[in-house]
Amino acid sequence: MALNRISSDGHPLMFVQGNEACVQGALHAGCRFFAGYPITPSTEIAEGMARELPKLGGTFIQMEDEIASIAAIIGASAAGARSMTATSGPGISLMLENIGFAYMIQMPIVVVNVQRGGPSTGLPTKLSQSDTMQARWGTHGDFTSIALAASTVQEVYDMTIRAFEVAEHFSTPVFLLLDELIGHMREKVVLNKHDNQAVVKHAFPEIPPEWYLPYTESLDLVSHPAPFGKGYRYNMTGLVHDRAGFPTSIPAEITERLETLRNKILKHKREIWQLREYYTEDAKYVIIAYGSAARAARGAVESLRLKKTKAGLIDLKSIWPFPDEPIKEILDRCNIKSVIVAENNMGQLIHPVREMLGGSVKIASVNRYDGHPLEPQEIINVVKEEIYA
Amino acid sequence: MSHQDKREKKNRKKKTPIEEHLGRYDIRISGAGGQGIISTGMLLGEAISIGDGKNVSQSQSYGPEARGGATRADIIVSDGDIYFPECQEIDLLVAFTPEAYEKYSTAMKPDGIIVADKNAVNIMVGQAKVVTVPFIEIATKKFKRPIVANIIALGFISTFLGIVSQKSIKDAVEDRFASSSHLELNMKAIEEGFKLGREYKKKFS
């Protein structure tokens, strides 16, 4: 007899790693092109895509390195395929140059970073959240990035689909920030039973090819360059370009291009922001965390609440752009005494938190960077210090 | 009360160790790389999660080496949400090597239990109750395959402790090896484990 792998309401069930849930999410979102270079702790994503994509008529390529991998998925996206790569910190470092190119030419791609310890080759098999800032500021130049996160295996599935939606909607690269613990942890996942592709591809241009300008932004400021190979001919360059895609040095056009790249995201950031709150209604001590640190924080909050300490948690599902407004709204309505930022790094998420609060609320931090996950007790200790401070 | 409710109430009377612990039940399977530790954790996690319908988080720790090296798989079982996915205080430790036994036997809950391979316990460490079973010896002598020691152990903990139903663990093993030439071997190994668990249960109760 086989285990019954169908939920009571007819959805397929799996007991899989976060990395395997990422594969399922990507396939469901209609990802049909993956290029990558295996690296612990992200390898299971490449393995899964290599196994599943050919069955769906998609393409998997193991490239010679990460530079080629990111170039391949940008090219595939330019030809109209929904595409993704997965790697870890060392791989992202190699990809950053071309990720900047994708921001510039406005190409939707999903880049999964299953974080491990760094710098350099660091700690291959151990967890870390030390690429949090890399996802914001990694490549050079003025740009605005989008990064999403997950703290359960089910959320990895859901947020992978979400990453494709956001990438497609804003026509830009989207990071999915996981970590070794979430990537390798197994939990039950309920898959969507509908096998249609969840993310709708942007409509093809209606004007004739000879009149086509790829970078004429609509009211929402987002350009959706037409896929190559269908008769729409235009220039794609990393140089600051005009509406036709050709390099420009006219100040007004430069300003327009750079502001558009920023504003297309910042003016619609409410559509990207996502977070989960626990016990924040009356909280005096609010922990801000994401990914595996948020799991430890949830454990800490549950224990503290048993002892009648008014602790709460904000578990971020979108990291960049930083969800400052919704966090402030939560903090404004509770009786806040301190904010505690819990991270598996030497302190990265704490910077936007400081910028957001500007000294109005006391901020404490819990950091662990020895390759092991933060434990609930470490967070409880810091909350207790805040109580007696 | 309907007939079904009565039947459910009757079934509920017999509590499994996990239900008695309310909150969470922390299981750690530990040994050396190459002994199938992570696969064992995966099968147990899948059987309890998909088969028995409880919440399970299974995580693991391993080094950069593929063979040798200390390896462990943690399985956290709960009726509610699981926050921290690694063992804190261990309810059940399954140890296949002396290193694993000595390293983790001090992290046990006061009423925790250790199921160790016979070769793993040279000197007694810690306060927890220890049951030694010759898993590797049986796997080597009876099945000529030391690797099935962990499948025997899975069968053993099912009948000895009742933390996973026999049906679920058997189904999980069957699914895993369905298209493999080792299916029959593993099904025999799990039955051997069930039998051993029943024998030990009689002996210890």
Coordinates of C-alpha atoms in Angstrom, one line a residue:
Chain A
M1 CA 0.0 0.0 0.0
A2 CA 1.1 3.5 -0.7
L3 CA 0.7 6.5 1.5
N4 CA -2.4 8.6 0.6
R5 CA -0.9 11.7 -0.8
I6 CA -4.1 13.6 -1.5
S7 CA -5.6 16.1 1.1
S8 CA -9.2 15.8 2.1
D9 CA -10.1 18.6 -0.3
G10 CA -8.3 17.0 -3.2
H11 CA -4.9 18.8 -3.2
P12 CA -1.7 16.8 -3.7
L13 CA 0.4 16.5 -0.5
M14 CA 4.2 16.2 -0.3
F15 CA 6.6 15.8 2.6
V16 CA 9.6 17.6 1.1
Q17 CA 12.5 19.9 1.6
G18 CA 12.1 23.7 1.2
N19 CA 14.3 23.4 -2.0
E20 CA 11.9 20.8 -3.5
A21 CA 8.9 22.9 -2.6
C22 CA 10.7 25.8 -4.5
V23 CA 10.8 23.5 -7.6
Q24 CA 7.1 22.7 -7.3
G25 CA 6.3 26.4 -6.9
A26 CA 8.4 27.4 -9.9
L27 CA 6.8 24.8 -12.1
H28 CA 3.3 25.8 -10.9
A29 CA 4.1 29.4 -11.7
G30 CA 5.0 28.4 -15.3
C31 CA 8.8 28.4 -15.0
R32 CA 10.0 26.5 -18.1
F33 CA 13.7 27.5 -18.2
F34 CA 16.3 26.9 -15.5
A35 CA 20.1 27.5 -15.9
G36 CA 22.3 27.0 -13.0
Y37 CA 25.5 25.7 -11.4
P38 CA 25.1 23.4 -8.4
I39 CA 26.1 24.7 -5.0
T40 CA 25.3 23.6 -1.5
P41 CA 22.7 24.3 0.0
S42 CA 20.7 25.0 -3.1
T43 CA 21.6 22.0 -5.2
E44 CA 18.3 20.2 -4.7
I45 CA 16.5 23.0 -6.6
A46 CA 18.7 22.4 -9.7
E47 CA 18.3 18.6 -9.3
G48 CA 14.5 18.9 -9.1
M49 CA 14.4 21.3 -12.1
A50 CA 16.6 18.9 -14.1
R51 CA 14.3 16.1 -13.4
E52 CA 10.9 17.9 -13.9
L53 CA 11.4 20.5 -16.6
P54 CA 12.0 18.0 -19.5
K55 CA 8.7 16.3 -18.6
L56 CA 6.9 19.6 -19.2
G57 CA 8.7 20.5 -22.4
G58 CA 10.9 23.0 -20.5
T59 CA 14.7 23.4 -20.6
F60 CA 17.3 22.8 -18.0
I61 CA 20.9 23.6 -18.6
Q62 CA 23.8 23.1 -16.2
M63 CA 26.1 25.9 -17.2
E64 CA 29.8 26.2 -16.8
D65 CA 29.5 28.7 -13.9
E66 CA 27.1 31.1 -12.3
I67 CA 28.0 34.0 -14.6
A68 CA 26.8 31.9 -17.6
S69 CA 23.8 30.7 -15.6
I70 CA 22.4 34.2 -14.9
A71 CA 23.2 35.3 -18.5
A72 CA 21.3 32.2 -19.8
I73 CA 18.1 32.9 -17.7
I74 CA 18.2 36.6 -18.8
G75 CA 18.4 35.5 -22.4
A76 CA 15.6 33.0 -22.0
S77 CA 13.4 35.7 -20.3
A78 CA 14.2 38.1 -23.2
A79 CA 12.9 35.4 -25.5
G80 CA 9.7 35.1 -23.5
A81 CA 10.3 32.1 -21.2
R82 CA 9.6 32.4 -17.5
S83 CA 13.0 31.6 -16.0
M84 CA 14.8 31.1 -12.8
T85 CA 18.2 30.2 -11.3
A86 CA 19.1 29.0 -7.8
T87 CA 22.4 29.4 -6.0
S88 CA 24.0 30.4 -2.7
G89 CA 26.0 33.5 -1.6
P90 CA 29.2 32.7 -3.6
G91 CA 27.1 32.2 -6.7
I92 CA 25.2 35.4 -6.2
S93 CA 28.5 37.2 -6.0
L94 CA 29.4 36.0 -9.4
M95 CA 25.9 36.8 -10.8
L96 CA 25.7 40.4 -9.6
E97 CA 27.1 42.0 -12.7
N98 CA 24.4 40.5 -14.9
I99 CA 21.7 41.0 -12.3
G100 CA 22.4 44.7 -12.7
F101 CA 22.0 44.3 -16.4
A102 CA 18.6 42.7 -15.8
Y103 CA 17.5 45.6 -13.7
M104 CA 18.6 48.0 -16.5
I105 CA 16.9 46.2 -19.4
Q106 CA 13.9 45.4 -17.1
M107 CA 13.9 41.6 -17.5
P108 CA 11.8 39.5 -15.2
I109 CA 13.9 36.7 -13.6
V110 CA 13.7 34.9 -10.3
V111 CA 17.0 34.4 -8.4
V112 CA 16.8 32.0 -5.4
N113 CA 19.5 32.4 -2.8
V114 CA 19.6 29.6 -0.3
Q115 CA 21.9 31.4 2.1
R116 CA 24.9 29.8 3.7
G117 CA 27.7 31.3 5.8
G118 CA 30.2 33.7 4.2
P119 CA 32.3 35.6 3.2
S120 CA 33.9 33.7 0.3
T121 CA 33.1 29.9 0.3
G122 CA 32.4 30.3 4.0
L123 CA 30.2 27.5 5.5
P124 CA 28.7 25.4 2.7
T125 CA 26.5 23.2 4.9
K126 CA 25.5 25.8 7.6
L127 CA 22.8 28.4 7.7
S128 CA 23.2 32.1 7.6
Q129 CA 21.2 35.2 6.7
S130 CA 24.2 37.2 5.9
D131 CA 23.2 38.0 2.3
T132 CA 20.2 40.1 3.4
M133 CA 22.0 43.4 2.4
Q134 CA 23.6 41.8 -0.7
A135 CA 20.0 41.3 -2.0
R136 CA 19.5 45.1 -1.6
W137 CA 22.8 46.6 -2.6
G138 CA 24.7 43.8 -4.3
T139 CA 25.2 45.2 -7.8
H140 CA 26.6 48.7 -8.5
G141 CA 24.6 51.8 -9.3
D142 CA 21.3 53.3 -8.2
F143 CA 18.6 50.8 -8.4
T144 CA 15.7 49.3 -6.3
S145 CA 15.6 45.6 -5.6
I146 CA 12.8 43.2 -4.6
A147 CA 13.5 40.4 -2.2
L148 CA 11.0 37.9 -0.7
A149 CA 11.4 35.4 2.1
A150 CA 9.8 32.3 3.6
S151 CA 10.0 30.6 7.0
T152 CA 8.1 27.3 6.4
V153 CA 8.3 24.8 3.6
Q154 CA 4.7 25.7 2.6
E155 CA 5.7 29.3 2.4
V156 CA 8.6 28.4 0.2
Y157 CA 6.1 27.0 -2.3
D158 CA 3.8 30.0 -2.0
M159 CA 6.5 32.6 -2.1
T160 CA 8.2 31.0 -5.1
I161 CA 4.9 31.5 -7.0
R162 CA 4.7 35.0 -5.6
A163 CA 8.3 35.8 -6.8
F164 CA 7.3 34.9 -10.4
E165 CA 4.1 37.1 -10.1
V166 CA 6.1 40.0 -8.8
A167 CA 8.9 39.6 -11.3
E168 CA 6.4 39.5 -14.2
H169 CA 4.3 42.4 -12.8
F170 CA 7.3 44.7 -12.3
S171 CA 9.4 43.3 -15.1
T172 CA 12.5 43.1 -12.9
P173 CA 14.7 40.5 -11.1
V174 CA 13.2 39.2 -7.8
F175 CA 15.3 37.5 -5.1
L176 CA 13.9 34.7 -3.0
L177 CA 15.9 34.7 0.2
L178 CA 15.9 31.3 1.8
D179 CA 18.6 29.8 4.1
E180 CA 20.2 26.4 4.6
L181 CA 17.7 25.4 7.4
I182 CA 14.6 26.3 5.4
G183 CA 16.0 24.9 2.2
H184 CA 16.9 21.5 3.7
M185 CA 14.0 21.2 6.2
R186 CA 11.2 18.8 5.4
E187 CA 7.6 19.6 6.1
K188 CA 4.2 18.8 4.6
V189 CA 3.3 21.0 1.6
V190 CA -0.2 21.3 0.1
L191 CA 0.2 21.9 -3.6
N192 CA -2.3 23.7 -5.7
K193 CA -4.4 21.1 -7.4
H194 CA -5.0 23.1 -10.5
D195 CA -2.2 22.4 -12.9
N196 CA -2.7 25.6 -14.9
Q197 CA 0.2 28.1 -14.8
A198 CA -0.4 30.5 -11.9
V199 CA 1.3 33.6 -13.3
V200 CA -0.2 35.3 -16.3
K201 CA 2.3 36.5 -18.9
H202 CA 2.1 40.1 -19.8
A203 CA 0.1 40.9 -22.9
F204 CA 2.0 41.1 -26.2
P205 CA 2.3 44.6 -27.7
E206 CA -0.6 45.6 -30.0
I207 CA 1.2 48.1 -32.2
P208 CA 3.1 47.0 -35.3
P209 CA 6.7 46.0 -34.9
E210 CA 8.0 49.0 -36.9
W211 CA 6.5 51.5 -34.5
Y212 CA 7.5 49.6 -31.4
L213 CA 9.4 51.3 -28.6
P214 CA 10.3 48.8 -25.7
Y215 CA 10.7 51.4 -22.9
T216 CA 7.5 53.5 -23.2
E217 CA 6.2 53.1 -19.7
S218 CA 2.5 53.0 -19.1
L219 CA 0.9 54.7 -16.1
D220 CA 2.2 52.1 -13.6
L221 CA 5.7 53.0 -14.9
V222 CA 6.5 49.4 -15.8
S223 CA 7.9 48.5 -19.2
H224 CA 7.4 45.0 -20.5
P225 CA 9.8 44.6 -23.4
A226 CA 8.3 42.4 -26.0
P227 CA 9.9 38.9 -26.3
F228 CA 12.5 38.5 -29.0
G229 CA 11.8 36.2 -31.9
K230 CA 8.3 37.5 -32.8
G231 CA 9.3 40.3 -35.1
Y232 CA 9.7 43.1 -32.5
R233 CA 13.2 44.4 -33.0
Y234 CA 14.9 46.7 -30.5
N235 CA 18.2 47.4 -28.8
M236 CA 18.9 46.0 -25.3
T237 CA 21.8 47.6 -23.5
G238 CA 23.2 48.0 -20.0
L239 CA 24.0 51.6 -20.9
V240 CA 21.4 54.2 -19.8
H241 CA 19.0 54.2 -22.8
D242 CA 16.1 56.1 -24.3
R243 CA 12.7 54.7 -25.0
A244 CA 13.9 52.9 -28.1
G245 CA 16.6 51.2 -26.0
F246 CA 19.6 53.1 -27.5
P247 CA 22.2 54.7 -25.3
T248 CA 21.6 58.3 -24.3
S249 CA 23.5 61.1 -22.6
I250 CA 20.6 63.6 -22.6
P251 CA 20.1 64.6 -18.9
A252 CA 16.3 64.5 -19.1
E253 CA 16.3 61.0 -20.6
I254 CA 18.9 59.8 -18.0
T255 CA 16.8 61.2 -15.2
E256 CA 13.6 59.7 -16.6
R257 CA 15.2 56.2 -17.0
L258 CA 16.7 56.1 -13.5
E259 CA 13.6 57.5 -11.8
T260 CA 11.4 55.0 -13.7
L261 CA 13.5 52.1 -12.6
R262 CA 13.1 53.2 -9.0
N263 CA 9.6 54.5 -9.0
K264 CA 8.0 51.6 -10.8
I265 CA 8.8 49.6 -7.6
L266 CA 8.6 52.3 -4.9
K267 CA 5.2 53.7 -6.1
H268 CA 3.7 50.3 -5.9
K269 CA 5.6 48.9 -2.9
R270 CA 2.3 48.2 -1.0
E271 CA 1.6 45.5 -3.6
I272 CA 4.9 43.8 -2.8
W273 CA 4.9 44.1 1.0
Q274 CA 3.9 41.0 2.9
L275 CA 4.4 40.2 6.6
R276 CA 2.8 38.0 9.3
E277 CA 2.2 39.2 12.8
Y278 CA 1.8 37.2 16.0
Y279 CA 0.5 38.6 19.2
T280 CA 1.2 42.2 18.2
E281 CA -2.2 43.6 19.4
D282 CA -1.0 44.5 22.9
A283 CA 2.7 43.7 22.6
K284 CA 5.3 45.8 24.5
Y285 CA 8.3 43.9 23.0
V286 CA 8.1 43.2 19.3
I287 CA 10.6 41.0 17.5
I288 CA 11.3 41.6 13.8
A289 CA 12.8 38.6 11.9
Y290 CA 12.5 36.5 8.8
G291 CA 13.2 33.0 7.6
S292 CA 14.7 30.6 10.2
A293 CA 15.3 33.4 12.7
A294 CA 11.5 34.0 12.6
R295 CA 10.8 30.4 13.6
A296 CA 13.0 30.7 16.7
A297 CA 11.4 34.1 17.4
R298 CA 7.9 32.5 17.2
G299 CA 9.0 29.8 19.7
A300 CA 10.3 32.6 22.0
V301 CA 7.1 34.6 21.7
E302 CA 5.0 31.5 22.5
S303 CA 7.0 30.7 25.6
L304 CA 7.0 34.4 26.8
R305 CA 3.3 34.6 26.4
L306 CA 2.8 31.5 28.6
K307 CA 4.6 33.5 31.3
K308 CA 2.4 36.6 30.6
T309 CA 5.1 38.6 29.0
K310 CA 3.6 40.8 26.2
A311 CA 5.9 39.8 23.4
G312 CA 5.0 39.8 19.7
L313 CA 6.5 38.9 16.4
I314 CA 6.6 40.5 12.9
D315 CA 7.7 37.7 10.5
L316 CA 8.7 39.5 7.2
K317 CA 7.8 37.8 3.9
S318 CA 9.1 40.7 1.8
I319 CA 12.4 42.1 2.8
W320 CA 13.1 44.6 0.0
P321 CA 11.7 47.2 -0.4
F322 CA 11.7 47.3 3.4
P323 CA 8.1 47.2 4.7
D324 CA 8.6 50.2 6.9
E325 CA 5.0 51.6 6.7
P326 CA 3.2 48.4 7.7
I327 CA 5.7 47.8 10.5
K328 CA 5.3 51.3 11.8
E329 CA 1.5 51.0 11.6
I330 CA 1.7 47.8 13.8
L331 CA 4.2 49.5 16.3
D332 CA 2.0 52.6 16.5
R333 CA -1.1 50.7 17.6
C334 CA 0.6 48.5 20.2
N335 CA 2.1 49.7 23.5
I336 CA 5.7 49.4 22.3
K337 CA 8.6 49.5 24.7
S338 CA 11.4 47.9 22.6
V339 CA 11.9 46.4 19.2
I340 CA 14.2 43.3 19.0
V341 CA 15.8 42.4 15.7
A342 CA 16.7 38.7 15.5
E343 CA 19.1 37.7 12.7
N344 CA 21.4 34.9 11.8
N345 CA 24.2 37.4 10.9
M346 CA 26.1 40.2 12.5
G347 CA 23.3 42.7 12.0
Q348 CA 21.9 43.6 8.6
L349 CA 18.1 43.9 8.9
I350 CA 18.7 46.2 11.9
H351 CA 19.8 49.0 9.6
P352 CA 16.5 49.7 7.9
V353 CA 14.8 49.2 11.3
R354 CA 17.0 51.9 12.8
E355 CA 16.3 54.1 9.8
M356 CA 12.6 53.5 10.1
L357 CA 12.4 54.2 13.9
G358 CA 14.9 57.1 14.0
G359 CA 15.5 56.8 17.7
S360 CA 11.8 56.9 18.6
V361 CA 11.8 53.4 20.0
K362 CA 14.6 51.4 21.8
I363 CA 16.1 48.8 19.5
A364 CA 17.9 45.6 20.7
S365 CA 19.4 42.9 18.6
V366 CA 20.0 39.1 18.8
N367 CA 22.6 37.9 16.4
R368 CA 24.1 34.4 15.8
Y369 CA 26.7 33.7 13.1
D370 CA 28.2 30.4 14.0
G371 CA 26.4 28.4 11.4
H372 CA 23.7 27.3 13.8
P373 CA 20.1 28.5 13.9
L374 CA 19.1 31.0 16.6
E375 CA 17.5 29.3 19.5
P376 CA 14.3 30.5 21.1
Q377 CA 16.1 30.8 24.5
E378 CA 18.6 33.3 23.1
I379 CA 15.8 35.6 22.0
I380 CA 13.9 35.1 25.3
N381 CA 17.1 36.2 27.2
V382 CA 17.3 39.4 25.2
V383 CA 13.6 40.2 25.7
K384 CA 14.1 39.6 29.5
E385 CA 17.1 42.0 29.5
E386 CA 14.7 44.6 27.9
I387 CA 12.1 44.0 30.6
Y388 CA 14.6 44.8 33.3
A389 CA 16.5 47.5 31.4
Chain B
M1 CA -23.2 11.1 20.6
S2 CA -23.1 9.4 17.3
H3 CA -21.7 5.9 16.7
Q4 CA -18.7 7.5 14.9
D5 CA -18.0 9.9 17.8
K6 CA -18.0 6.9 20.2
R7 CA -15.6 5.0 18.1
E8 CA -13.3 8.0 17.9
K9 CA -13.5 8.5 21.7
K10 CA -12.6 4.9 22.2
N11 CA -9.6 5.2 19.8
R12 CA -8.5 8.4 21.6
K13 CA -8.3 6.6 24.9
K14 CA -5.1 4.9 24.0
K15 CA -2.6 7.7 23.9
T16 CA 0.6 7.5 21.9
P17 CA 3.7 8.9 23.5
I18 CA 3.4 12.0 21.3
E19 CA -0.1 12.8 22.6
E20 CA 1.0 12.3 26.2
H21 CA 3.7 14.9 25.7
L22 CA 1.1 17.4 24.4
G23 CA 3.3 20.2 22.9
R24 CA 6.1 18.6 21.0
Y25 CA 8.0 15.3 20.8
D26 CA 11.6 15.6 19.7
I27 CA 13.3 12.7 18.0
R28 CA 16.9 12.6 17.0
I29 CA 18.4 9.9 14.7
S30 CA 22.2 10.0 14.7
G31 CA 25.1 8.1 13.4
A32 CA 27.8 8.4 10.8
G33 CA 27.5 9.7 7.2
G34 CA 26.7 6.9 4.8
Q35 CA 24.6 5.0 7.4
G36 CA 21.4 6.3 5.9
I37 CA 20.6 8.6 8.8
I38 CA 19.0 11.4 6.9
S39 CA 16.9 8.9 4.8
T40 CA 15.7 7.3 8.0
G41 CA 14.7 10.7 9.3
M42 CA 12.9 11.4 6.1
L43 CA 11.0 8.2 6.0
L44 CA 9.9 8.6 9.7
G45 CA 8.9 12.2 9.1
E46 CA 6.9 11.3 6.0
A47 CA 5.1 8.4 7.7
I48 CA 4.1 10.6 10.7
S49 CA 3.2 13.6 8.6
I50 CA 1.5 12.3 5.5
G51 CA 0.5 8.9 7.0
D52 CA -0.5 9.7 10.6
G53 CA -1.5 13.3 9.8
K54 CA 0.5 15.1 12.5
N55 CA 2.6 18.2 12.1
V56 CA 6.3 17.3 11.4
S57 CA 9.4 19.4 10.8
Q58 CA 12.4 17.3 9.9
S59 CA 15.8 19.0 9.7
Q60 CA 19.4 17.7 9.6
S61 CA 22.9 18.5 10.3
Y62 CA 25.9 17.2 8.4
G63 CA 29.4 18.3 7.5
P64 CA 31.0 18.9 4.1
E65 CA 32.2 15.3 3.9
A66 CA 30.0 12.7 2.1
R67 CA 31.0 9.6 4.2
G68 CA 32.1 9.4 7.8
G69 CA 31.5 12.5 9.8
A70 CA 28.8 12.9 12.4
T71 CA 25.3 13.1 11.0
R72 CA 21.9 13.7 12.6
A73 CA 18.3 14.0 11.5
D74 CA 15.8 15.7 13.8
I75 CA 12.1 15.0 13.6
I76 CA 9.8 17.3 15.6
V77 CA 6.3 16.1 16.0
S78 CA 3.4 18.1 17.3
D79 CA -0.4 18.5 17.1
G80 CA 0.2 22.3 16.8
D81 CA 2.5 24.6 14.9
I82 CA 6.2 23.7 15.2
Y83 CA 8.4 26.8 15.7
F84 CA 12.0 25.8 16.3
P85 CA 12.7 22.8 13.9
E86 CA 15.6 21.3 15.8
C87 CA 15.6 19.1 18.9
Q88 CA 15.9 21.1 22.1
E89 CA 15.4 18.4 24.8
I90 CA 15.2 15.0 23.2
D91 CA 12.3 12.6 23.8
L92 CA 13.7 9.8 21.7
L93 CA 17.3 9.3 20.6
V94 CA 18.2 6.7 18.1
A95 CA 22.0 6.2 18.0
F96 CA 23.9 4.0 15.6
T97 CA 27.5 4.9 16.7
P98 CA 29.3 5.4 20.1
E99 CA 30.0 9.0 19.1
A100 CA 26.4 9.7 18.5
Y101 CA 25.3 8.1 21.7
E102 CA 27.9 9.9 23.8
K103 CA 27.3 13.2 22.2
Y104 CA 23.5 13.4 22.5
S105 CA 22.6 11.2 25.5
T106 CA 23.2 14.2 27.8
A107 CA 20.6 16.3 25.9
M108 CA 17.7 14.1 26.8
K109 CA 14.5 14.9 28.6
P110 CA 14.3 13.4 32.1
D111 CA 11.7 10.8 30.8
G112 CA 13.3 10.5 27.4
I113 CA 14.4 7.1 25.9
I114 CA 17.4 6.1 24.0
V115 CA 17.2 3.3 21.4
A116 CA 20.8 2.5 20.5
D117 CA 22.6 0.0 18.4
K118 CA 24.3 -2.6 20.5
N119 CA 27.8 -1.5 19.3
A120 CA 27.0 2.2 20.2
V121 CA 26.9 1.8 24.0
N122 CA 30.3 1.0 25.5
I123 CA 29.9 3.1 28.7
M124 CA 26.7 4.4 30.1
V125 CA 26.3 8.2 29.8
G126 CA 23.6 10.4 31.3
Q127 CA 20.4 9.5 33.2
A128 CA 18.1 8.5 30.4
K129 CA 16.7 5.0 29.9
V130 CA 18.6 3.1 27.3
V131 CA 17.5 0.1 25.2
T132 CA 20.2 -1.5 23.1
V133 CA 19.3 -3.6 20.1
P134 CA 21.7 -5.3 17.7
F135 CA 20.3 -3.6 14.5
I136 CA 23.6 -3.7 12.6
E137 CA 24.4 -7.3 13.6
I138 CA 20.9 -8.5 12.5
A139 CA 21.2 -6.5 9.2
T140 CA 24.6 -8.0 8.5
K141 CA 23.9 -11.6 9.6
K142 CA 20.3 -12.1 8.6
F143 CA 20.0 -9.8 5.6
K144 CA 23.7 -9.7 4.5
R145 CA 23.2 -5.9 4.1
P146 CA 24.3 -3.6 7.0
I147 CA 22.5 -0.7 5.4
V148 CA 19.1 -2.1 6.3
A149 CA 19.9 -1.6 10.0
N150 CA 18.0 1.7 9.9
I151 CA 14.9 0.2 8.3
I152 CA 14.9 -2.5 11.1
A153 CA 15.2 0.4 13.6
L154 CA 12.2 2.2 12.0
G155 CA 10.1 -1.0 12.4
F156 CA 11.4 -1.4 16.0
I157 CA 10.4 2.1 17.2
S158 CA 7.0 1.7 15.6
T159 CA 6.0 -1.4 17.6
F160 CA 8.2 -0.7 20.7
L161 CA 7.2 2.9 21.2
G162 CA 4.1 3.5 19.1
I163 CA 5.3 6.9 17.8
V164 CA 4.4 6.0 14.2
S165 CA 1.7 3.6 13.0
Q166 CA 2.9 0.3 11.5
K167 CA 0.9 1.0 8.4
S168 CA 2.3 4.4 7.8
I169 CA 5.9 3.5 8.2
K170 CA 5.5 0.4 6.1
D171 CA 3.7 2.4 3.3
A172 CA 6.5 5.1 3.5
V173 CA 9.2 2.4 3.0
E174 CA 7.2 0.8 0.3
D175 CA 6.8 4.1 -1.6
R176 CA 10.5 4.8 -1.2
F177 CA 11.6 1.5 -2.7
A178 CA 8.7 0.9 -5.0
S179 CA 10.7 1.0 -8.2
S180 CA 13.9 -0.5 -6.6
S181 CA 15.2 -4.0 -6.7
H182 CA 15.7 -3.7 -3.0
L183 CA 11.9 -3.4 -2.2
E184 CA 11.6 -7.0 -1.0
L185 CA 14.7 -6.7 1.2
N186 CA 13.4 -3.5 2.8
M187 CA 9.9 -4.9 3.4
K188 CA 11.4 -7.9 5.1
A189 CA 13.7 -5.6 7.2
I190 CA 10.7 -3.5 8.4
E191 CA 8.8 -6.7 9.3
E192 CA 11.9 -7.9 11.3
G193 CA 11.9 -4.5 13.1
F194 CA 8.2 -4.8 13.9
K195 CA 8.8 -8.3 15.4
L196 CA 11.8 -7.2 17.4
G197 CA 9.9 -4.2 18.8
R198 CA 7.1 -6.4 20.0
E199 CA 9.5 -8.8 21.6
Y200 CA 11.3 -6.0 23.4
K201 CA 8.0 -4.5 24.5
K202 CA 7.1 -7.7 26.2
K203 CA 10.5 -8.0 27.8
F204 CA 10.4 -4.4 29.2
S205 CA 6.8 -4.2 30.4

